[in-house]
Amino acid sequence: QDNRISIWSVGDLGNVGLNGEYQGEPQLLCDIRHNGDVMDMQFLDQERIVVASSTGSVTVFRHHQNNQTLSANQRWEKAHYHVDRDASCGGAACTGVICNNPEIVTVGEDGRINLFRADQKDAVRTIDNADSSTLHAVTFLRTTEILTVNSIGQLKIWDLRQQRNEPSQIFSLTGDRVPLHCVDRHPNQQHIVATGGQDGMLSIWDIRQGTMPVSLLNAHEAEMWEVHFHPSNPDHLFTCSEDGSLWHWDTSTSVSEKPSFLHQGGRSTTYFSHNTVNQSVVSAWLSNDPTKDRMEITNLIPHQTLSVNSLDILGPCLVYGTDAEAIYVNRHLFA
Amino acid sequence: SSSSVFVVRKDQDIYVQTLRKLFNESHGIFIGLQRSEEEFAGKSRKTQLVQVSKNYRSVIRACMEDMHQAAVSARDPALHSQYSTQVSILSAMELIWNLCEILFVEAAVAGPLLLRLLDWVRLHVCDVDNMVREVLSSENPSKHELFWNVVDVFVLQGRMDEARHLLSKEASANPTSVHMCRILDDLMKKMPVPSLGNTQTLTEMELKWQHWHEECQRYLQDRTFASNSHMESICKILLGDENAILEKKDLMTTWYHFLVTRLLYSHPTVKPMELRFYAQACMDLFLGGESSPEPLDIILMAAFEFEMHQVIKECSIALSNWWFVAHLTDLLDHCKLLQSHNLYFGSNMREFLLLEYASGLFSHHSLWQQGVDYFDHCPEYGRVYLELHIERIPLNTEQKALKVLRICEQRQMHEQVRSICKIMAMKALRNNRLGSALSWSIRAKDAAFATLISDRFLKDYCEKGCFSDLDLIDNLGPSMLLSDRLTFLGKYREFHRLYGEKRFSEAAKLLLMLMTAHIAPCSFWMTLLTDALPLLEQKEVIFSAEQTYELMRCLEDLTAGKSDKQKFQDDDVETMKVEMLRLALARNLARVIVKEGTLEGS
C-alpha cells in the first residue's frame, strides 16, 4: 500500500475565469509516505499537521514552506492498541484527532483517550478503556473539556482537569443506539453540538439541558462521516456521507426570500426542525418556530457515485474528498 | 492428460499509480452510461453514445499525458522504459478505440466517413510533427532541405490549406516556379471534399470530383510540372497514383495512413462496407512482404472488416488487462451492435468481460469499490460474483468494514452482513471491546452473539463482583430486546441500581420477576437468590407472603433439579448458602404473615 500525506496548492486568484469559476487543477507541492490508512488529520499550527493512522500511531508532520517538503516531526508509535501494546499486530486504529496548540487529543478503536503535548515524548494523560466501544470522533468543547462519540450512540463530555477516568456527562440517542460517527460544536454558542450517525441522521444537541438530542433530522441514506459548522458563518452546516452526497444546511433567516430551487446541481428541500426545548434559545439550530426559521438543504454534488469521506470549510472555500480518489475544491461557496 | 506447470502472475497494471486515474474516471463514465436514459431514440441517442465514447478517449489521452510526464521525469532507466511502453500501449488503445468510434458507434456513412478517417490519421500520426515544426519555424522555409517533405505530409494528410500556404512561400522565393505553383494551388483549392452537412448529395460530389480528377490528369499529361519533380509527384498523388503515394512511405509510417490517403485521392465517397477490400490491399502493398502484420495491424484490419467480435478477441489477447475490452464491449452493447452471442457457460460476451475486469479490481486494496458497481450491472452472474468477492476483502479498520456492510445491506445480501458482523464482533470480543462487539451484533440483529456477549458480562460480574462497562449496560435502550440474555443483563443491572437507590420494594419485585418470567438463565438463579438475602434481612419487611412463597418455590426448583451426584459434589459453601436461604425465607415468611395478618385486622 502506498498511502501518502500530500500538500496541494489551489492556485492563485489571478486564475479566475469569466463566471468566477476556478480554472486549472490543484498542484501537488509535496508529499510523504504514511504508514497505514489516514483516519483523520488536523493542522496543529501553520506548519505542523497531526495525522491519525489505522496502525494506531499518531504522527506530527512538519511542512517546510521554504523548500516545499514534508518531514515527520514526532510520532507516538502505539498511541492506540488492543490488550498487548508490544504485540506486533496489537495496534488499534486511531479514529479521531483534535488539536488546540500545543495540546493534541486522540481517540481510537481501543476506546482509549490520549492527551498529548506537541514536543513531549510521553502522553500527558491517557484514559484507558474510557469507552467499552469504539470512539469514532473527538472535538473540544472548551479548552479543558472534550466531546466524544462512540459506536453505541453516546455523546460524552470529559473534563480533562479532573483525575477520575469517568465522563462528566453522558448523552444518548432516543430509540436505537445507532453508532455516532462525527461530532462538531457550534463555533460561538458552545452548548450547541451536532452529531452524525450511521443511519445518516443529523442530531442537534443542547448540552445544557437533558440527555437527549433536541432535533433529529433525517438526512443521508448511509453513514454520515463528517459534520462541520462553518467556522465564521455558523448558520451554515455541512455534512458528507457514504451515500455520495454532501449537504449544505442553511438556517440563515433570509432564506424565506430566496426561491428554493436556485442552487445548481442538486435537489433542495425545506425542512422544519422538530424540537422539544423551550423557546428562549436564540440560535436557529434550536428554534422550533416553523414559520420563522425554515432550513434550506442543498446537495452540492450533482452526479453522486462513491462515498464522500471528508470535507472542510473556511471562508468561501469548500474542499471534499471522495472514494473515487478525487478531491474537489469550491472556492465560491456563497456566490 | 498432459501435465503442465503454469506460471501465475498477479495483474500488475492495477498497481501502476498513473493508471489509477484511468480506472477511476472510466468508472464514472461507465456508471453514467448505465444510468443514462434509453428514451432517446435514433439520432439523439447516437449523439449521446458518441459523447460517451469521446469521454472514454479523453480519459485515455489524459492518462497518456501523465504517463509521458512520468516517463520524462523518471531517473531509473527501467522505470523510464516501463512508462514509455505504457505510453505506447495507451496510444494504441486510443487509436483502436477512435477507429471503433468512427466505424461502429457513430457508424459514419460514405462521405463523412472519409473526413472522420482523415481526422483520425492526423491525430495519430505524429512522428512528422517535429519536422513540420522545424520547417515552419525556420527563417526561410522554402530553402529548408525538408521543405518539400512537409508539403508532401500536408498533401498526404489532406491538409490543403496548409500545403497551399507553403506553396505560396515557394512561389515568392522562386520566381521561376510561380506559374506552376499557381496551377497547383488552384487544383488544391478546387479539390472537392465530402461535406458533413446535407449541402450536397454523394452523386453531386462524385460528379464534381470526376471533373476535377480529369483536370489534374490534363495538367499531368501536358507535362506542366515536368521541370519540378516535387510538384509533379504531388500532382500524381492528387491523381491517386498508387506508386507515387507509396514512394512517400516514410512520411506516412503506417499502412492505415496509406489507406486513408489512397481513399482520399481515388475514392473519397467510399462506403463503410467497401473499406475491407481497400484495407487488405493497402496493408499488403505497404508491408510489401518484408514484415508481417503486428497485433495492432490485425486489430485494425478486423475493425475495417467490421468484425467486432474479432476486434474484441484480438484486443483481449494483445492487452494485459481487461479494462479496454470490458469498457469498449459495454459501449458497443449499448449501441445494440453485439448479438447476444452466448458463450458456453451462459453469459454473453459483455458480461463475461465485465466480470473478468471487476474480479481483477477486487484484488486491489481500494479499487474493489469500483468493482461492486460493475458487478451490479451484470444481470446474470454479477450478484453471485459479488457475494463471493465481498466476503474476502480484508477488513483492517472498522470504517472499511462499515463500507463493505453498507454495500451488502443495500443489496439485501443478508448472509454476508451476518458473516461480516460476526467476524468483527468476534475480533472485538477477543480484544475485550464488549461495547463494540455488542454494536456489531445489533447491526446484524444477531441474537445469538448478543447472548454470548451478555454471558461474558455476567461471567465478569460473577468473578469480580461488580459490572464492567457500566456506560454500556446502563444505556442499552431498545437494543436490550435483541436477546433474552441481553434483556436479563439490562434488567439485572437495573435491579442493582434500584437497590443502590434504596428503592427496595421495586428492586424486590424486579428480582422476583426475573426468575418467574424465566428471563434469568437457570445457572444464574443461585446468584439471584443470594442477591435476595440482603432484602430478606432488612429491618423492614419487603417481600410479601405471596412473593416469599414464590422465592421458596424457586429455591426448591433449583435444588430439586440437582441430581444426587451433584448434591454430593456441592461443597460446604453451596450447602451453607442453601441453608441460609431457607432460614432467611422462613423468617421472612413468619414476619410477613404476622404483618399482613395484623394490617388486615386493624
mmCIF file of N, CA and C in Angstrom, chain A residues 1-3 25 37 39 54 82-83 93 109-112 129-134 136 150-152 154 156 170 172 175-177 179 181 198-199 221-223 225 242-243 303-307 309 323-325, chain B residues 17 20-21 24-25 27-28 31 35 364-367 369-370 373 396-400 402-403 405-407 410 430-440 442-443 457 469 471-472 474-479:
data_model
loop_
_atom_site.group_PDB
_atom_site.id
_atom_site.type_symbol
_atom_site.label_atom_id
_atom_site.label_comp_id
_atom_site.label_asym_id
_atom_site.label_seq_id
_atom_site.Cartn_x
_atom_site.Cartn_y
_atom_site.Cartn_z
ATOM 1 N N GLN A 1 0.850 -1.200 0.000
ATOM 2 C CA GLN A 1 0.000 0.000 0.000
ATOM 3 C C GLN A 1 0.873 1.232 0.000
ATOM 4 N N ASP A 2 0.465 2.186 -0.778
ATOM 5 C CA ASP A 2 1.282 3.392 -0.840
ATOM 6 C C ASP A 2 0.426 4.582 -0.444
ATOM 7 N N ASN A 3 0.274 4.790 0.864
ATOM 8 C CA ASN A 3 -0.519 5.929 1.311
ATOM 9 C C ASN A 3 0.366 7.126 1.545
ATOM 10 N N GLU A 25 -6.093 22.929 -12.313
ATOM 11 C CA GLU A 25 -6.189 21.900 -11.287
ATOM 12 C C GLU A 25 -5.300 22.232 -10.097
ATOM 13 N N ASP A 37 -3.626 3.518 6.938
ATOM 14 C CA ASP A 37 -4.625 4.433 6.373
ATOM 15 C C ASP A 37 -4.634 5.722 7.179
ATOM 16 N N MET A 39 -6.701 8.102 8.995
ATOM 17 C CA MET A 39 -8.071 8.083 9.512
ATOM 18 C C MET A 39 -8.580 9.498 9.772
ATOM 19 N N SER A 54 -4.327 4.145 10.879
ATOM 20 C CA SER A 54 -5.042 2.919 11.184
ATOM 21 C C SER A 54 -4.154 1.925 11.930
ATOM 22 N N HIS A 82 -4.720 -2.683 21.169
ATOM 23 C CA HIS A 82 -5.627 -3.600 21.869
ATOM 24 C C HIS A 82 -4.810 -4.441 22.830
ATOM 25 N N VAL A 83 -5.260 -4.576 24.023
ATOM 26 C CA VAL A 83 -4.711 -5.521 25.008
ATOM 27 C C VAL A 83 -3.197 -5.413 25.193
ATOM 28 N N ALA A 93 -6.792 1.047 15.388
ATOM 29 C CA ALA A 93 -6.866 2.271 14.584
ATOM 30 C C ALA A 93 -7.161 3.481 15.451
ATOM 31 N N GLU A 109 -10.126 2.943 18.189
ATOM 32 C CA GLU A 109 -10.973 1.755 18.256
ATOM 33 C C GLU A 109 -10.773 0.994 19.559
ATOM 34 N N ASP A 110 -9.732 1.344 20.292
ATOM 35 C CA ASP A 110 -9.493 0.666 21.567
ATOM 36 C C ASP A 110 -10.246 1.345 22.712
ATOM 37 N N GLY A 111 -11.051 2.352 22.390
ATOM 38 C CA GLY A 111 -11.813 3.017 23.434
ATOM 39 C C GLY A 111 -10.960 3.874 24.348
ATOM 40 N N ARG A 112 -9.776 4.219 23.873
ATOM 41 C CA ARG A 112 -8.820 4.945 24.695
ATOM 42 C C ARG A 112 -8.811 6.416 24.308
ATOM 43 N N ASN A 129 -9.564 2.372 28.419
ATOM 44 C CA ASN A 129 -10.930 1.857 28.500
ATOM 45 C C ASN A 129 -11.931 2.953 28.871
ATOM 46 N N ALA A 130 -11.738 4.131 28.281
ATOM 47 C CA ALA A 130 -12.667 5.225 28.526
ATOM 48 C C ALA A 130 -14.058 4.825 28.052
ATOM 49 N N ASP A 131 -14.073 3.953 27.059
ATOM 50 C CA ASP A 131 -15.338 3.540 26.478
ATOM 51 C C ASP A 131 -15.254 2.063 26.135
ATOM 52 N N SER A 132 -16.354 1.354 26.328
ATOM 53 C CA SER A 132 -16.309 -0.072 26.018
ATOM 54 C C SER A 132 -16.521 -0.338 24.532
ATOM 55 N N SER A 133 -16.850 0.726 23.776
ATOM 56 C CA SER A 133 -16.997 0.533 22.333
ATOM 57 C C SER A 133 -15.990 1.443 21.639
ATOM 58 N N THR A 134 -16.068 1.498 20.329
ATOM 59 C CA THR A 134 -15.122 2.316 19.573
ATOM 60 C C THR A 134 -15.482 3.790 19.672
ATOM 61 N N HIS A 136 -15.444 7.136 17.864
ATOM 62 C CA HIS A 136 -15.308 7.485 16.449
ATOM 63 C C HIS A 136 -14.779 8.877 16.203
ATOM 64 N N ASN A 150 -19.380 7.578 20.226
ATOM 65 C CA ASN A 150 -18.956 6.174 20.128
ATOM 66 C C ASN A 150 -19.927 5.336 19.307
ATOM 67 N N SER A 151 -19.615 4.031 19.215
ATOM 68 C CA SER A 151 -20.420 3.181 18.345
ATOM 69 C C SER A 151 -21.638 2.590 19.038
ATOM 70 N N ILE A 152 -21.966 3.064 20.277
ATOM 71 C CA ILE A 152 -23.267 2.677 20.822
ATOM 72 C C ILE A 152 -24.131 3.911 21.041
ATOM 73 N N GLN A 154 -23.552 7.113 21.933
ATOM 74 C CA GLN A 154 -23.445 8.004 23.091
ATOM 75 C C GLN A 154 -22.529 9.184 22.804
ATOM 76 N N LYS A 156 -20.340 11.883 24.909
ATOM 77 C CA LYS A 156 -19.833 12.034 26.276
ATOM 78 C C LYS A 156 -18.985 13.284 26.408
ATOM 79 N N ILE A 170 -23.064 11.974 30.176
ATOM 80 C CA ILE A 170 -23.310 11.072 29.050
ATOM 81 C C ILE A 170 -24.662 11.411 28.429
ATOM 82 N N SER A 172 -27.384 10.192 25.325
ATOM 83 C CA SER A 172 -27.597 9.160 24.291
ATOM 84 C C SER A 172 -28.799 9.463 23.431
ATOM 85 N N GLY A 175 -34.407 5.969 21.316
ATOM 86 C CA GLY A 175 -34.573 4.829 20.427
ATOM 87 C C GLY A 175 -33.300 4.018 20.260
ATOM 88 N N ASP A 176 -33.124 3.472 19.065
ATOM 89 C CA ASP A 176 -31.993 2.583 18.819
ATOM 90 C C ASP A 176 -30.662 3.275 19.021
ATOM 91 N N ARG A 177 -29.747 2.547 19.584
ATOM 92 C CA ARG A 177 -28.412 3.091 19.847
ATOM 93 C C ARG A 177 -27.575 3.012 18.585
ATOM 94 N N PRO A 179 -24.779 3.887 16.067
ATOM 95 C CA PRO A 179 -23.439 4.452 16.255
ATOM 96 C C PRO A 179 -23.349 5.881 15.731
ATOM 97 N N HIS A 181 -20.834 8.818 14.303
ATOM 98 C CA HIS A 181 -19.536 8.841 13.635
ATOM 99 C C HIS A 181 -18.803 10.163 13.681
ATOM 100 N N GLN A 198 -24.757 6.541 11.985
ATOM 101 C CA GLN A 198 -24.570 5.517 10.977
ATOM 102 C C GLN A 198 -25.759 5.429 10.031
ATOM 103 N N ASP A 199 -26.917 5.876 10.500
ATOM 104 C CA ASP A 199 -28.102 5.838 9.646
ATOM 105 C C ASP A 199 -28.258 7.130 8.868
ATOM 106 N N GLU A 221 -28.661 8.733 3.343
ATOM 107 C CA GLU A 221 -29.145 7.360 3.289
ATOM 108 C C GLU A 221 -28.124 6.365 3.794
ATOM 109 N N ALA A 222 -26.990 6.856 4.213
ATOM 110 C CA ALA A 222 -25.962 5.956 4.738
ATOM 111 C C ALA A 222 -25.136 6.735 5.760
ATOM 112 N N GLU A 223 -24.065 6.120 6.268
ATOM 113 C CA GLU A 223 -23.251 6.737 7.328
ATOM 114 C C GLU A 223 -22.913 8.194 7.013
ATOM 115 N N TRP A 225 -20.216 10.706 7.568
ATOM 116 C CA TRP A 225 -18.837 10.618 8.007
ATOM 117 C C TRP A 225 -18.364 11.862 8.724
ATOM 118 N N GLU A 242 -21.504 8.401 3.206
ATOM 119 C CA GLU A 242 -21.164 7.225 2.406
ATOM 120 C C GLU A 242 -22.049 7.152 1.166
ATOM 121 N N ASP A 243 -23.240 7.761 1.213
ATOM 122 C CA ASP A 243 -24.145 7.668 0.062
ATOM 123 C C ASP A 243 -23.705 8.572 -1.085
ATOM 124 N N HIS A 303 -23.651 14.659 -9.591
ATOM 125 C CA HIS A 303 -23.680 13.255 -10.019
ATOM 126 C C HIS A 303 -22.977 12.421 -8.982
ATOM 127 N N GLN A 304 -23.738 11.916 -8.006
ATOM 128 C CA GLN A 304 -23.027 11.207 -6.957
ATOM 129 C C GLN A 304 -22.809 9.752 -7.309
ATOM 130 N N THR A 305 -21.620 9.273 -7.021
ATOM 131 C CA THR A 305 -21.331 7.860 -7.198
ATOM 132 C C THR A 305 -20.811 7.275 -5.887
ATOM 133 N N LEU A 306 -19.548 7.501 -5.590
ATOM 134 C CA LEU A 306 -18.979 6.869 -4.400
ATOM 135 C C LEU A 306 -18.962 7.822 -3.197
ATOM 136 N N SER A 307 -18.627 7.259 -2.053
ATOM 137 C CA SER A 307 -18.712 7.967 -0.777
ATOM 138 C C SER A 307 -17.896 9.257 -0.740
ATOM 139 N N ASN A 309 -15.866 11.093 1.830
ATOM 140 C CA ASN A 309 -15.334 10.690 3.125
ATOM 141 C C ASN A 309 -15.022 11.835 4.064
ATOM 142 N N ASP A 323 -14.360 8.596 -2.484
ATOM 143 C CA ASP A 323 -13.774 7.281 -2.679
ATOM 144 C C ASP A 323 -13.389 7.053 -4.133
ATOM 145 N N ALA A 324 -13.790 7.978 -5.032
ATOM 146 C CA ALA A 324 -13.371 7.854 -6.423
ATOM 147 C C ALA A 324 -11.977 8.447 -6.584
ATOM 148 N N GLU A 325 -11.273 8.631 -5.462
ATOM 149 C CA GLU A 325 -9.895 9.139 -5.440
ATOM 150 C C GLU A 325 -9.816 10.533 -6.049
ATOM 151 N N GLN B 17 0.524 3.563 -10.484
ATOM 152 C CA GLN B 17 -0.098 4.776 -9.939
ATOM 153 C C GLN B 17 -0.781 5.613 -10.992
ATOM 154 N N ARG B 20 -4.301 4.785 -12.214
ATOM 155 C CA ARG B 20 -5.436 4.909 -11.290
ATOM 156 C C ARG B 20 -6.479 5.877 -11.828
ATOM 157 N N LYS B 21 -5.974 6.961 -12.430
ATOM 158 C CA LYS B 21 -6.898 7.965 -12.955
ATOM 159 C C LYS B 21 -7.779 7.325 -14.019
ATOM 160 N N ASN B 24 -10.436 5.193 -12.273
ATOM 161 C CA ASN B 24 -11.425 5.989 -11.548
ATOM 162 C C ASN B 24 -12.364 6.742 -12.474
ATOM 163 N N GLU B 25 -11.773 7.446 -13.453
ATOM 164 C CA GLU B 25 -12.615 8.257 -14.328
ATOM 165 C C GLU B 25 -13.506 7.394 -15.213
ATOM 166 N N HIS B 27 -14.666 4.573 -14.545
ATOM 167 C CA HIS B 27 -15.731 4.034 -13.703
ATOM 168 C C HIS B 27 -16.910 5.006 -13.676
ATOM 169 N N GLY B 28 -16.590 6.301 -13.527
ATOM 170 C CA GLY B 28 -17.640 7.318 -13.526
ATOM 171 C C GLY B 28 -18.390 7.349 -14.847
ATOM 172 N N ILE B 31 -20.681 4.208 -15.151
ATOM 173 C CA ILE B 31 -21.913 4.330 -14.370
ATOM 174 C C ILE B 31 -22.877 5.287 -15.065
ATOM 175 N N ARG B 35 -26.681 4.412 -16.405
ATOM 176 C CA ARG B 35 -27.857 5.105 -15.865
ATOM 177 C C ARG B 35 -28.546 5.991 -16.892
ATOM 178 N N HIS B 364 -7.443 -5.587 -5.540
ATOM 179 C CA HIS B 364 -6.768 -4.359 -5.119
ATOM 180 C C HIS B 364 -7.362 -3.875 -3.802
ATOM 181 N N HIS B 365 -6.511 -3.313 -2.956
ATOM 182 C CA HIS B 365 -6.969 -2.970 -1.614
ATOM 183 C C HIS B 365 -7.971 -1.829 -1.556
ATOM 184 N N SER B 366 -8.050 -1.012 -2.616
ATOM 185 C CA SER B 366 -9.087 0.026 -2.555
ATOM 186 C C SER B 366 -9.911 0.151 -3.824
ATOM 187 N N LEU B 367 -9.419 -0.356 -4.961
ATOM 188 C CA LEU B 367 -10.207 -0.251 -6.191
ATOM 189 C C LEU B 367 -11.395 -1.202 -6.204
ATOM 190 N N GLN B 369 -13.951 -1.134 -4.604
ATOM 191 C CA GLN B 369 -15.224 -0.422 -4.514
ATOM 192 C C GLN B 369 -15.841 -0.184 -5.886
ATOM 193 N N GLN B 370 -14.982 0.066 -6.868
ATOM 194 C CA GLN B 370 -15.498 0.250 -8.222
ATOM 195 C C GLN B 370 -16.035 -1.060 -8.761
ATOM 196 N N ASP B 373 -19.756 -1.762 -8.451
ATOM 197 C CA ASP B 373 -20.676 -1.181 -9.433
ATOM 198 C C ASP B 373 -20.688 -1.960 -10.734
ATOM 199 N N ASN B 396 -9.275 -4.272 7.763
ATOM 200 C CA ASN B 396 -8.310 -3.894 8.790
ATOM 201 C C ASN B 396 -8.761 -2.735 9.668
ATOM 202 N N THR B 397 -9.776 -2.001 9.232
ATOM 203 C CA THR B 397 -10.323 -0.989 10.138
ATOM 204 C C THR B 397 -11.837 -1.127 10.168
ATOM 205 N N GLU B 398 -12.447 -0.561 11.209
ATOM 206 C CA GLU B 398 -13.899 -0.625 11.318
ATOM 207 C C GLU B 398 -14.549 0.150 10.181
ATOM 208 N N GLN B 399 -13.905 1.244 9.792
ATOM 209 C CA GLN B 399 -14.502 2.057 8.744
ATOM 210 C C GLN B 399 -14.641 1.275 7.448
ATOM 211 N N LYS B 400 -13.610 0.484 7.127
ATOM 212 C CA LYS B 400 -13.672 -0.329 5.924
ATOM 213 C C LYS B 400 -14.795 -1.355 6.043
ATOM 214 N N LEU B 402 -17.468 -1.071 7.721
ATOM 215 C CA LEU B 402 -18.745 -0.376 7.581
ATOM 216 C C LEU B 402 -19.074 -0.135 6.122
ATOM 217 N N LYS B 403 -18.080 0.202 5.336
ATOM 218 C CA LYS B 403 -18.328 0.423 3.909
ATOM 219 C C LYS B 403 -18.789 -0.867 3.248
ATOM 220 N N LEU B 405 -20.206 -3.385 4.677
ATOM 221 C CA LEU B 405 -21.536 -3.725 5.175
ATOM 222 C C LEU B 405 -22.620 -2.925 4.479
ATOM 223 N N ARG B 406 -22.345 -1.647 4.265
ATOM 224 C CA ARG B 406 -23.328 -0.799 3.612
ATOM 225 C C ARG B 406 -23.641 -1.340 2.231
ATOM 226 N N ILE B 407 -22.582 -1.761 1.522
ATOM 227 C CA ILE B 407 -22.772 -2.324 0.183
ATOM 228 C C ILE B 407 -23.645 -3.569 0.255
ATOM 229 N N GLN B 410 -27.351 -2.670 1.129
ATOM 230 C CA GLN B 410 -28.082 -2.058 0.022
ATOM 231 C C GLN B 410 -28.536 -3.091 -0.991
ATOM 232 N N ARG B 430 -12.474 -10.582 21.360
ATOM 233 C CA ARG B 430 -11.120 -11.045 21.707
ATOM 234 C C ARG B 430 -10.273 -9.912 22.251
ATOM 235 N N ASN B 431 -10.539 -8.708 21.772
ATOM 236 C CA ASN B 431 -9.794 -7.548 22.257
ATOM 237 C C ASN B 431 -10.441 -6.921 23.474
ATOM 238 N N ASN B 432 -11.429 -7.627 24.033
ATOM 239 C CA ASN B 432 -12.116 -7.160 25.234
ATOM 240 C C ASN B 432 -12.915 -5.883 25.025
ATOM 241 N N ARG B 433 -13.349 -5.631 23.787
ATOM 242 C CA ARG B 433 -14.158 -4.452 23.500
ATOM 243 C C ARG B 433 -15.607 -4.903 23.455
ATOM 244 N N LEU B 434 -16.184 -5.062 24.622
ATOM 245 C CA LEU B 434 -17.527 -5.633 24.675
ATOM 246 C C LEU B 434 -18.561 -4.714 24.047
ATOM 247 N N GLY B 435 -18.391 -3.399 24.226
ATOM 248 C CA GLY B 435 -19.327 -2.445 23.621
ATOM 249 C C GLY B 435 -19.308 -2.541 22.115
ATOM 250 N N SER B 436 -18.119 -2.601 21.537
ATOM 251 C CA SER B 436 -18.016 -2.739 20.080
ATOM 252 C C SER B 436 -18.667 -4.027 19.625
ATOM 253 N N ALA B 437 -18.392 -5.116 20.346
ATOM 254 C CA ALA B 437 -18.957 -6.407 19.956
ATOM 255 C C ALA B 437 -20.475 -6.332 19.943
ATOM 256 N N LEU B 438 -21.021 -5.654 20.967
ATOM 257 C CA LEU B 438 -22.470 -5.532 21.017
ATOM 258 C C LEU B 438 -22.987 -4.695 19.857
ATOM 259 N N SER B 439 -22.269 -3.632 19.562
ATOM 260 C CA SER B 439 -22.662 -2.758 18.451
ATOM 261 C C SER B 439 -22.751 -3.548 17.147
ATOM 262 N N TRP B 440 -21.781 -4.446 16.896
ATOM 263 C CA TRP B 440 -21.822 -5.265 15.670
ATOM 264 C C TRP B 440 -22.988 -6.248 15.701
ATOM 265 N N ILE B 442 -25.829 -5.824 17.154
ATOM 266 C CA ILE B 442 -27.062 -5.084 16.915
ATOM 267 C C ILE B 442 -27.233 -4.828 15.424
ATOM 268 N N ARG B 443 -26.136 -4.459 14.759
ATOM 269 C CA ARG B 443 -26.202 -4.184 13.324
ATOM 270 C C ARG B 443 -26.677 -5.412 12.552
ATOM 271 N N PHE B 457 -20.372 -10.672 30.081
ATOM 272 C CA PHE B 457 -20.572 -9.665 31.120
ATOM 273 C C PHE B 457 -20.908 -10.313 32.445
ATOM 274 N N ASP B 469 -17.868 -1.850 32.374
ATOM 275 C CA ASP B 469 -18.531 -1.150 31.278
ATOM 276 C C ASP B 469 -19.969 -0.764 31.595
ATOM 277 N N ASP B 471 -21.231 2.057 31.452
ATOM 278 C CA ASP B 471 -21.756 3.021 30.481
ATOM 279 C C ASP B 471 -22.526 2.308 29.384
ATOM 280 N N LEU B 472 -22.154 1.068 29.121
ATOM 281 C CA LEU B 472 -22.844 0.307 28.095
ATOM 282 C C LEU B 472 -24.128 -0.284 28.644
ATOM 283 N N ASP B 474 -25.900 0.351 31.255
ATOM 284 C CA ASP B 474 -26.921 1.282 31.721
ATOM 285 C C ASP B 474 -27.636 1.975 30.572
ATOM 286 N N ASN B 475 -27.079 1.893 29.390
ATOM 287 C CA ASN B 475 -27.645 2.649 28.272
ATOM 288 C C ASN B 475 -28.014 1.769 27.105
ATOM 289 N N LEU B 476 -28.510 0.572 27.384
ATOM 290 C CA LEU B 476 -28.796 -0.344 26.288
ATOM 291 C C LEU B 476 -29.977 0.107 25.445
ATOM 292 N N GLY B 477 -30.964 0.712 26.058
ATOM 293 C CA GLY B 477 -32.123 1.160 25.294
ATOM 294 C C GLY B 477 -32.851 -0.011 24.652
ATOM 295 N N PRO B 478 -33.513 0.245 23.548
ATOM 296 C CA PRO B 478 -34.315 -0.797 22.897
ATOM 297 C C PRO B 478 -33.484 -1.990 22.438
ATOM 298 N N SER B 479 -32.192 -1.827 22.277
ATOM 299 C CA SER B 479 -31.376 -2.952 21.804
ATOM 300 C C SER B 479 -31.352 -4.073 22.824
#
